[in-house]
Structure formats: C-alpha cells, structure tokens
PDB file of C-alpha atoms in Angstrom:
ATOM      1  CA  UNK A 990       0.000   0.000   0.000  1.00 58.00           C
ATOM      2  CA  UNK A 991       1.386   3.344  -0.763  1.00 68.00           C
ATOM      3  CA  UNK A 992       1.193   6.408   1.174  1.00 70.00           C
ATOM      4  CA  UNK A 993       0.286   9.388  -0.377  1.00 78.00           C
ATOM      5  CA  UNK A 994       0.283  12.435   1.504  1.00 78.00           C
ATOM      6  CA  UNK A 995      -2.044  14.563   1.538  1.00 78.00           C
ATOM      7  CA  UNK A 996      -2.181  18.732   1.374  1.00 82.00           C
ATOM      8  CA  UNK A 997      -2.599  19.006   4.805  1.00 75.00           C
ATOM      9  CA  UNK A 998       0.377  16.538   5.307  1.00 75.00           C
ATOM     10  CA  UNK A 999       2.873  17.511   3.234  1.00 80.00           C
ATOM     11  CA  UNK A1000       3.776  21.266   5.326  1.00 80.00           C
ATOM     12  CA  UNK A1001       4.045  18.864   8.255  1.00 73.00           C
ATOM     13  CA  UNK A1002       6.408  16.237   6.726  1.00 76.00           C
ATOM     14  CA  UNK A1003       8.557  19.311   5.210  1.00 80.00           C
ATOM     15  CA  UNK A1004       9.006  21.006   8.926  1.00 74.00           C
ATOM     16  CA  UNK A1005       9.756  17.423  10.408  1.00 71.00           C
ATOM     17  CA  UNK A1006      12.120  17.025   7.658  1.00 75.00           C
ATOM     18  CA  UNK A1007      13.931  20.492   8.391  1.00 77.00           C
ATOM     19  CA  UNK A1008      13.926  19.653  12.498  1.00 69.00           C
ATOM     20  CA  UNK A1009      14.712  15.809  11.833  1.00 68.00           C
ATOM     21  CA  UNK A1010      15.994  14.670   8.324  1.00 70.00           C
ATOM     22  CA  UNK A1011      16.378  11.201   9.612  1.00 72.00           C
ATOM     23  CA  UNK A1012      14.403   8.359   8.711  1.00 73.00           C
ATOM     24  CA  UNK A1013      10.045   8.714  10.140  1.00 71.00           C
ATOM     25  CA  UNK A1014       7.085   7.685   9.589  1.00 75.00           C
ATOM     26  CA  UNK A1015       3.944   8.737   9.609  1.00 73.00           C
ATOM     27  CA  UNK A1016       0.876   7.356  11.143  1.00 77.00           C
ATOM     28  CA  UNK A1017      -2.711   8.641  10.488  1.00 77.00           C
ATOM     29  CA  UNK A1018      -4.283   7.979  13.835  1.00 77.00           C
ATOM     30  CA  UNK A1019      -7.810   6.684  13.273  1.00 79.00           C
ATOM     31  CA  UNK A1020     -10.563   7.761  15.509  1.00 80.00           C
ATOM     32  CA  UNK A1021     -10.226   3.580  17.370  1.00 82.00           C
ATOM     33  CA  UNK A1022      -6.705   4.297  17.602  1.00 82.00           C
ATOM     34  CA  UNK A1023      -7.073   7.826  20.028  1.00 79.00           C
ATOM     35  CA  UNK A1024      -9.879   6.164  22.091  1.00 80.00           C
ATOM     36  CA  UNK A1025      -8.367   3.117  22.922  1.00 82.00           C
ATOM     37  CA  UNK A1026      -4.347   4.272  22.304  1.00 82.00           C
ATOM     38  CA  UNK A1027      -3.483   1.109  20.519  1.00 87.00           C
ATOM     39  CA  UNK A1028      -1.716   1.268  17.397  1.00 88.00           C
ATOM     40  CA  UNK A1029      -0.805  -1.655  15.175  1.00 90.00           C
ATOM     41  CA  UNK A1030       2.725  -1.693  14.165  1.00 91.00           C
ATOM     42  CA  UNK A1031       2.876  -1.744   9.777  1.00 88.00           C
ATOM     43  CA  UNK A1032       5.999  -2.898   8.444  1.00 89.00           C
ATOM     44  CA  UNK A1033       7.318   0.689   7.955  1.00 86.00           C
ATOM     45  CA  UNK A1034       6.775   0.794  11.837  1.00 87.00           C
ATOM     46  CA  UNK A1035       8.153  -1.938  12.329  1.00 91.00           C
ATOM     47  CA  UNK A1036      11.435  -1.620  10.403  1.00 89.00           C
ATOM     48  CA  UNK A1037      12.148   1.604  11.712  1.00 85.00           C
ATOM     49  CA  UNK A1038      11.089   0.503  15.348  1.00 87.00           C
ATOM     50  CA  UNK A1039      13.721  -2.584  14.916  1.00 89.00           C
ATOM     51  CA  UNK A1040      16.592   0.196  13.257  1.00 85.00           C
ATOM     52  CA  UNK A1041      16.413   2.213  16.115  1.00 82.00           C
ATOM     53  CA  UNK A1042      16.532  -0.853  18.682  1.00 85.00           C
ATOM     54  CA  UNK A1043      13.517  -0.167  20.263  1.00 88.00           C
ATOM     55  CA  UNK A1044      12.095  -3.532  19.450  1.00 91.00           C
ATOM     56  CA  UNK A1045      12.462  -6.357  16.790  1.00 95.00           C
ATOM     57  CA  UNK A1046       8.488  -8.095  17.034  1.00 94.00           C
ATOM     58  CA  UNK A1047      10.057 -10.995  14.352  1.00 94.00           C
ATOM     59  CA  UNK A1048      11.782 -12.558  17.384  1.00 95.00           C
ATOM     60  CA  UNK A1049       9.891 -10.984  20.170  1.00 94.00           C
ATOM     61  CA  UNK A1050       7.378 -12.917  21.844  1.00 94.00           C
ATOM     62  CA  UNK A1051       3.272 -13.118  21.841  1.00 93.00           C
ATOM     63  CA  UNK A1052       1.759 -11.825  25.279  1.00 91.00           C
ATOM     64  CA  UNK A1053       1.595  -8.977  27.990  1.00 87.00           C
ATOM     65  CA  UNK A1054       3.582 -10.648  30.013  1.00 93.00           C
ATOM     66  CA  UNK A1055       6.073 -10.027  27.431  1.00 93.00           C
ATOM     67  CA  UNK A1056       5.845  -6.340  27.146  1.00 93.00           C
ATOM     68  CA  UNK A1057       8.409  -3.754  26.752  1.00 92.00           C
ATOM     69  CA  UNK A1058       7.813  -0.738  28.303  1.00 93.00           C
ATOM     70  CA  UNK A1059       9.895   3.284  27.039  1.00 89.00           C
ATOM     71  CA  UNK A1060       9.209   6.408  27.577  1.00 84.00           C
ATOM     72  CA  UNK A1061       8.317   7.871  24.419  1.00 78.00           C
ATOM     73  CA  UNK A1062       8.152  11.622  24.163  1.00 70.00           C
ATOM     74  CA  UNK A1063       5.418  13.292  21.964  1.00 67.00           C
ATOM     75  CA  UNK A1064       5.755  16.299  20.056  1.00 61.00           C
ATOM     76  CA  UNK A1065       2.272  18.953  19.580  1.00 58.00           C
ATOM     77  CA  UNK A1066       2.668  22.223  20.569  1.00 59.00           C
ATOM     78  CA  UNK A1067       5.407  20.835  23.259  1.00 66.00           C
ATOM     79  CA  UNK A1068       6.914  17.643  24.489  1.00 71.00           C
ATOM     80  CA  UNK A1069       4.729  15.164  26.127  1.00 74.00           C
ATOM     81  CA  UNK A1070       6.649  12.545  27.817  1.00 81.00           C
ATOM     82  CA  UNK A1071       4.358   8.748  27.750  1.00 82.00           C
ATOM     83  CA  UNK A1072       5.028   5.466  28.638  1.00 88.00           C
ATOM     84  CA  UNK A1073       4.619   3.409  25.376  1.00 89.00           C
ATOM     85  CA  UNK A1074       4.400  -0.559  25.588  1.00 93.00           C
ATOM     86  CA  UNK A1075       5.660  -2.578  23.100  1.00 94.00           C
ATOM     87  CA  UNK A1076       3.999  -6.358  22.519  1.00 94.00           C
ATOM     88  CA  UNK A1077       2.718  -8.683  20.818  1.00 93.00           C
ATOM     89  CA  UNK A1078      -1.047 -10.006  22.023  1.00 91.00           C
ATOM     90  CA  UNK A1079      -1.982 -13.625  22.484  1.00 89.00           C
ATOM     91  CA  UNK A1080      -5.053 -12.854  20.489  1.00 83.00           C
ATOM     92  CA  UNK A1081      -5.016 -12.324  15.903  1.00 70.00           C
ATOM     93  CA  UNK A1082      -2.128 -14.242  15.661  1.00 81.00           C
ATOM     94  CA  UNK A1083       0.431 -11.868  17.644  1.00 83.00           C
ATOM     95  CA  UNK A1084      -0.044  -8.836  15.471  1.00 90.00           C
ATOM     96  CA  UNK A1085       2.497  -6.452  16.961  1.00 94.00           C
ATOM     97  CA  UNK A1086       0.957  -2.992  18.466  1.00 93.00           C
ATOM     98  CA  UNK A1087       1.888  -0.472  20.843  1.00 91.00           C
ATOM     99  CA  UNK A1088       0.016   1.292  23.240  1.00 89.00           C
ATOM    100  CA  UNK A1089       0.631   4.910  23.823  1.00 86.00           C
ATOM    101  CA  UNK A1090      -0.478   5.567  27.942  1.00 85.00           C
ATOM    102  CA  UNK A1091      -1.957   8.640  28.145  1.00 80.00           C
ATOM    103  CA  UNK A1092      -2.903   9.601  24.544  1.00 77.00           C
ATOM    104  CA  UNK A1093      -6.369  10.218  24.509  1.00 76.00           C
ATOM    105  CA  UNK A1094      -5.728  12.589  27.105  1.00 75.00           C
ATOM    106  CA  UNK A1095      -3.411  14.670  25.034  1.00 70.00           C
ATOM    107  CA  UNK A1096      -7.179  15.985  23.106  1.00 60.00           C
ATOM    108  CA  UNK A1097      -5.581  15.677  19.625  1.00 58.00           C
ATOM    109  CA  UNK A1098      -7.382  17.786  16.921  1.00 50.00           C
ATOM    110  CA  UNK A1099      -8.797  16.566  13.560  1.00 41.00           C
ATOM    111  CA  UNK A1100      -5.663  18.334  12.099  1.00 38.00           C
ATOM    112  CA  UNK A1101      -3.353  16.668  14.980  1.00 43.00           C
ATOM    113  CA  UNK A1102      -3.890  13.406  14.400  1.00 44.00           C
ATOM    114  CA  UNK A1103      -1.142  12.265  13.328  1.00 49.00           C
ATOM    115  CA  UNK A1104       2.208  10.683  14.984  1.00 52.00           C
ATOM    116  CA  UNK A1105       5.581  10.508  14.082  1.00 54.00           C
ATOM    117  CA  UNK A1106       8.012   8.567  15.172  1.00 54.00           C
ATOM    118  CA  UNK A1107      11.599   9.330  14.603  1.00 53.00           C
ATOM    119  CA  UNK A1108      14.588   6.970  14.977  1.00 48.00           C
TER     120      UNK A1108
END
C-alpha cells in the first residue's frame, strides 16, 4: 500500500524534515486508535522501530507478560513525555501494536492526528 500524503500533510512532513531529516514515519491515527491508544505496528513501523533498537516483534514474543515498556516523548505544541508498551497479544495471531499511555488525554485535533516517530 502506498502512502500518499495529503495537502494538509505535506507542510508537516517538510518542517519534520527540516527539524529531523532522519528516517520517520507517519501514522494517520484513526478515531479507534485515540480512544483506545493502541496502534498496530505496519511494516514501515516496524522496520524503523527494529533500526532504532527499540524492538524487533520478528523474534519478540506473543503476550503482555512479554511487554516492553519506554518512555516515548510526543511532540504537539510541546513535548509530552508517555510510557509506550511494546507487545505482541496472544489474540489475531500476535499482530504487533503499541500502546501509547496517556494519549487520549493529550485531546488531539482533527488536524493533529497524526504521529511521528523518529529513529
């Protein structure tokens, strides 16, 4: 699947690029994913999660118990510093996700919803 950015994307992806011209990605944040603050970890996510040794889910195993807990820090108008859990769940085959703690209470905008994660 490719993504395309959009016109309200593109601005935001040129200032990350000028702050941070290493390697991103982009997530459009569904409505599911700031209620619950699970977000399933694509490839790209993946790849750049496993470059930056944050967490390789290929050899990581299925379950909470199994969790890896960082502190992540979000960028909006300032830093938010959350603890992000890394897993894979017993449940659809192990599908790796992470789960941002205390996202929904960050009250991201229409025009905010979006995350990037930088290596």
């Amino acid at each position: 699947m490719e993504f395309i950015l959009n016109s309200n994307e593109q601005p935001l992806v040129e200032e990350i690029l000028k702050l941070h011209p290493e390697e991103y990605c982009l997530i459009r944040l569904t409505s599911t994913m700031l209620q619950k603050s699970i977000i399933d970890a694509s490839g790209f996510i993946r790849s750049l999660f496993k470059g930056g040794n944050i967490i390789d889910y290929s050899v990581h195993p299925q379950g909470g118990e199994n969790k890896i807990v960082k502190t992540s820090i979000l960028l909006e108008n300032k830093s938010h510093k959350l603890e992000t859990s890394f897993y894979r769940p017993h449940t659809k085959k192990g599908g790796p996700r992470f789960w941002i703690l205390g996202l929904k209470q960050l009250h991201l905008g229409v025009c905010q919803e979006k995350c990037v994660i930088k290596k």
